[in-house]
Amino acid sequence: MTPEPHHPSRLDLREACIAEATAIIESRGIESLSLREVARRLGVSHQAPYRHFPSRDHVLAEVIRRSFAEFAAALNAPPKTDNIGADALAMGMAYVNFALSRPLQYRLIFGGALPDPERHGEMLQGARAAFGVLQTMLARIFTERGQPFDQEAINREALFIWSSLHGIVSLMRCDALDTLELSPETRNGFAMIALQRVGIALGVAPSLTPGPHSKEMER
Amino acid sequence: MTPEPHHPSRLDLREACIAEATAIIESRGIESLSLREVARRLGVSHQAPYRHFPSRDHVLAEVIRRSFAEFAAALNAPPKTDNIGADALAMGMAYVNFALSRPLQYRLIFGGALPDPERHGEMLQGARAAFGVLQTMLARIFTERGQPFDQEAINREALFIWSSLHGIVSLMRCDALDTLELSPETRNGFAMIALQRVGIALGVAPSLTPGPHSKEMER
DNA sequence: TACATGAGTTGACACTGTCTACAAAGCTAT
DNA sequence: ATAGCTTTGTAGACAGTGTCAACTCATGTA
């Protein structure tokens, strides 16, 4: 067992590439990710990453795959209580918080600039996981209401929730908003208002104090 | 007046560049736009476009500016009636139809991959126009209801509508949806259901027949 | 010992955006 | 008319990129 066998360890470079690529994407966005810079930062030749990935898009797909998984985990992170309305709201806020605290990662997932999903199917397995989190939550809501199990109805609700949340966070990060001369209250309180409306549309009572903007959104 | 004065006409090349860039973006996406290919297609040298644009991002900004304007016009296109609920729904469907029939253009506008808006402020003037369309519609709704004019309330509603619509179309174009094993009814009817819910949240009665999926969404 | 394999290196190619220097028109003022 | 200046386009170069091919070299195995 040599102390420094030239190649530090078998899979280190692969992991290091992914880590470095993630760092670059998080700090400067997806379009300025270059495998050559990854290699440069790691102190290896510009071709070394190609020993572990067939192409740049495969690196990207792997980063995206992990981002999806992190996202699904974040949705599931809030501890569950016996108040289904509170749990649903907590999940909504977890969604919003993920999107706002990791904007470039969120855009990576939902920005629509994915490498051809035909060729990178495994990339989207995390998407299924995230959707599953939603479905589970809705199944719980349905059950507690005494409604019969109806997968189609659950899927419809899940799509509605997903689209609402995505719309909310997209708008909050939208450059165009800056040019609209909105009052700070309107801008900052918007997510909370929208979340409450989604809750109303779903029939889960938003158990919030009726204060004007009871709890300011972070950031 | 030479019949062929070498340079066909003064501003032709600038317009031709924009047209060609738009065509490339519409057919192959924003990331494969290259000024060199624009020049090549137009049969001029690779530097010719730089006589009319300081950089690639300026071409992009101009294409985006026009896309925004087209978008605002599309929102305003449906003829107005005396049924405010129908008008609002028509606008919502105009939004959805624009996004679905010109997906790459829509992504260009709201995808979040804009060139630095600090340096390209004029690019977003169309965004203000589009938001203004929404505000006007809401002011009309408020007036017909006899509610007092309240710009903040209007802005809140406008943001809510905008985010809902954006969420809807984003989801309909989302690659991740393809992996989710949804029934065709759920997928295709989703936009209509979501639009109706937005209408309900706004209190504009969706004057639709209660048929299960009364009018299939196009595409 | 001979050989095959995996990991990394080097060099090349075509492509990109952008900088600089150049050429040929047109306009304007003397 | 002629000299100069601006506009429009060209040509060449440079650094950066993804990717292909050929190379080294340590390792594992027959």
PDB file of C-alpha atoms in Angstrom, chain B residues 91-167:
ATOM      1  CA  MET B  91     -56.051  36.503 -21.509  1.00  0.00           C
ATOM      2  CA  GLY B  92     -54.964  33.542 -19.462  1.00  0.00           C
ATOM      3  CA  MET B  93     -55.325  31.287 -22.447  1.00  0.00           C
ATOM      4  CA  ALA B  94     -53.458  33.764 -24.632  1.00  0.00           C
ATOM      5  CA  TYR B  95     -50.639  33.569 -22.107  1.00  0.00           C
ATOM      6  CA  VAL B  96     -50.628  29.797 -22.117  1.00  0.00           C
ATOM      7  CA  ASN B  97     -50.879  29.593 -25.891  1.00  0.00           C
ATOM      8  CA  PHE B  98     -47.983  31.960 -26.390  1.00  0.00           C
ATOM      9  CA  ALA B  99     -45.817  29.957 -24.049  1.00  0.00           C
ATOM     10  CA  LEU B 100     -46.706  26.655 -25.661  1.00  0.00           C
ATOM     11  CA  SER B 101     -46.548  27.704 -29.284  1.00  0.00           C
ATOM     12  CA  ARG B 102     -43.255  29.594 -28.934  1.00  0.00           C
ATOM     13  CA  PRO B 103     -41.529  27.625 -26.198  1.00  0.00           C
ATOM     14  CA  LEU B 104     -38.008  28.772 -26.923  1.00  0.00           C
ATOM     15  CA  GLN B 105     -39.068  32.386 -27.063  1.00  0.00           C
ATOM     16  CA  TYR B 106     -40.930  32.036 -23.808  1.00  0.00           C
ATOM     17  CA  ARG B 107     -37.950  30.434 -22.173  1.00  0.00           C
ATOM     18  CA  LEU B 108     -35.835  33.241 -23.528  1.00  0.00           C
ATOM     19  CA  ILE B 109     -38.037  35.714 -21.677  1.00  0.00           C
ATOM     20  CA  PHE B 110     -38.601  33.939 -18.392  1.00  0.00           C
ATOM     21  CA  GLY B 111     -35.897  31.313 -18.333  1.00  0.00           C
ATOM     22  CA  GLY B 112     -33.652  33.414 -16.147  1.00  0.00           C
ATOM     23  CA  ALA B 113     -30.649  33.203 -18.478  1.00  0.00           C
ATOM     24  CA  LEU B 114     -30.787  36.854 -19.436  1.00  0.00           C
ATOM     25  CA  PRO B 115     -27.664  38.848 -20.143  1.00  0.00           C
ATOM     26  CA  ASP B 116     -26.932  41.137 -17.216  1.00  0.00           C
ATOM     27  CA  PRO B 117     -30.034  43.360 -16.950  1.00  0.00           C
ATOM     28  CA  GLU B 118     -27.954  46.082 -15.332  1.00  0.00           C
ATOM     29  CA  ARG B 119     -26.310  46.708 -18.646  1.00  0.00           C
ATOM     30  CA  HIS B 120     -29.338  46.011 -20.829  1.00  0.00           C
ATOM     31  CA  GLY B 121     -32.126  47.929 -19.191  1.00  0.00           C
ATOM     32  CA  GLU B 122     -34.098  48.590 -22.348  1.00  0.00           C
ATOM     33  CA  MET B 123     -34.463  44.843 -22.703  1.00  0.00           C
ATOM     34  CA  LEU B 124     -37.008  44.795 -19.904  1.00  0.00           C
ATOM     35  CA  GLN B 125     -39.228  47.612 -21.061  1.00  0.00           C
ATOM     36  CA  GLY B 126     -41.468  45.003 -22.674  1.00  0.00           C
ATOM     37  CA  ALA B 127     -41.781  43.295 -19.317  1.00  0.00           C
ATOM     38  CA  ARG B 128     -43.276  46.483 -17.929  1.00  0.00           C
ATOM     39  CA  ALA B 129     -45.661  46.598 -20.855  1.00  0.00           C
ATOM     40  CA  ALA B 130     -46.792  43.022 -20.245  1.00  0.00           C
ATOM     41  CA  PHE B 131     -47.297  43.705 -16.570  1.00  0.00           C
ATOM     42  CA  GLY B 132     -49.240  46.808 -17.494  1.00  0.00           C
ATOM     43  CA  VAL B 133     -51.651  44.695 -19.521  1.00  0.00           C
ATOM     44  CA  LEU B 134     -52.311  42.651 -16.410  1.00  0.00           C
ATOM     45  CA  GLN B 135     -52.739  45.713 -14.245  1.00  0.00           C
ATOM     46  CA  THR B 136     -55.223  47.213 -16.671  1.00  0.00           C
ATOM     47  CA  MET B 137     -57.280  44.049 -16.703  1.00  0.00           C
ATOM     48  CA  LEU B 138     -57.331  43.952 -12.921  1.00  0.00           C
ATOM     49  CA  ALA B 139     -58.235  47.598 -12.615  1.00  0.00           C
ATOM     50  CA  ARG B 140     -61.204  46.841 -14.838  1.00  0.00           C
ATOM     51  CA  ILE B 141     -62.230  43.921 -12.660  1.00  0.00           C
ATOM     52  CA  PHE B 142     -61.975  46.043  -9.538  1.00  0.00           C
ATOM     53  CA  THR B 143     -63.962  48.855 -11.059  1.00  0.00           C
ATOM     54  CA  GLU B 144     -66.762  46.609 -12.260  1.00  0.00           C
ATOM     55  CA  ARG B 145     -66.961  45.185  -8.777  1.00  0.00           C
ATOM     56  CA  GLY B 146     -67.275  48.647  -7.359  1.00  0.00           C
ATOM     57  CA  GLN B 147     -64.146  48.230  -5.284  1.00  0.00           C
ATOM     58  CA  PRO B 148     -62.081  51.333  -4.614  1.00  0.00           C
ATOM     59  CA  PHE B 149     -58.954  51.756  -6.701  1.00  0.00           C
ATOM     60  CA  ASP B 150     -56.018  50.311  -4.759  1.00  0.00           C
ATOM     61  CA  GLN B 151     -52.765  50.000  -6.671  1.00  0.00           C
ATOM     62  CA  GLU B 152     -51.184  47.788  -4.038  1.00  0.00           C
ATOM     63  CA  ALA B 153     -54.073  45.353  -4.148  1.00  0.00           C
ATOM     64  CA  ILE B 154     -53.928  45.333  -7.914  1.00  0.00           C
ATOM     65  CA  ASN B 155     -50.218  44.599  -7.848  1.00  0.00           C
ATOM     66  CA  ARG B 156     -50.723  41.760  -5.407  1.00  0.00           C
ATOM     67  CA  GLU B 157     -53.349  40.196  -7.624  1.00  0.00           C
ATOM     68  CA  ALA B 158     -51.214  40.741 -10.697  1.00  0.00           C
ATOM     69  CA  LEU B 159     -48.264  38.983  -9.123  1.00  0.00           C
ATOM     70  CA  PHE B 160     -50.462  36.115  -8.070  1.00  0.00           C
ATOM     71  CA  ILE B 161     -51.893  35.711 -11.567  1.00  0.00           C
ATOM     72  CA  TRP B 162     -48.514  36.003 -13.177  1.00  0.00           C
ATOM     73  CA  SER B 163     -46.968  33.407 -10.937  1.00  0.00           C
ATOM     74  CA  SER B 164     -49.862  31.032 -11.468  1.00  0.00           C
ATOM     75  CA  LEU B 165     -49.708  31.315 -15.223  1.00  0.00           C
ATOM     76  CA  HIS B 166     -45.968  30.959 -15.282  1.00  0.00           C
ATOM     77  CA  GLY B 167     -46.182  27.903 -13.069  1.00  0.00           C
TER      78      GLY B 167
END
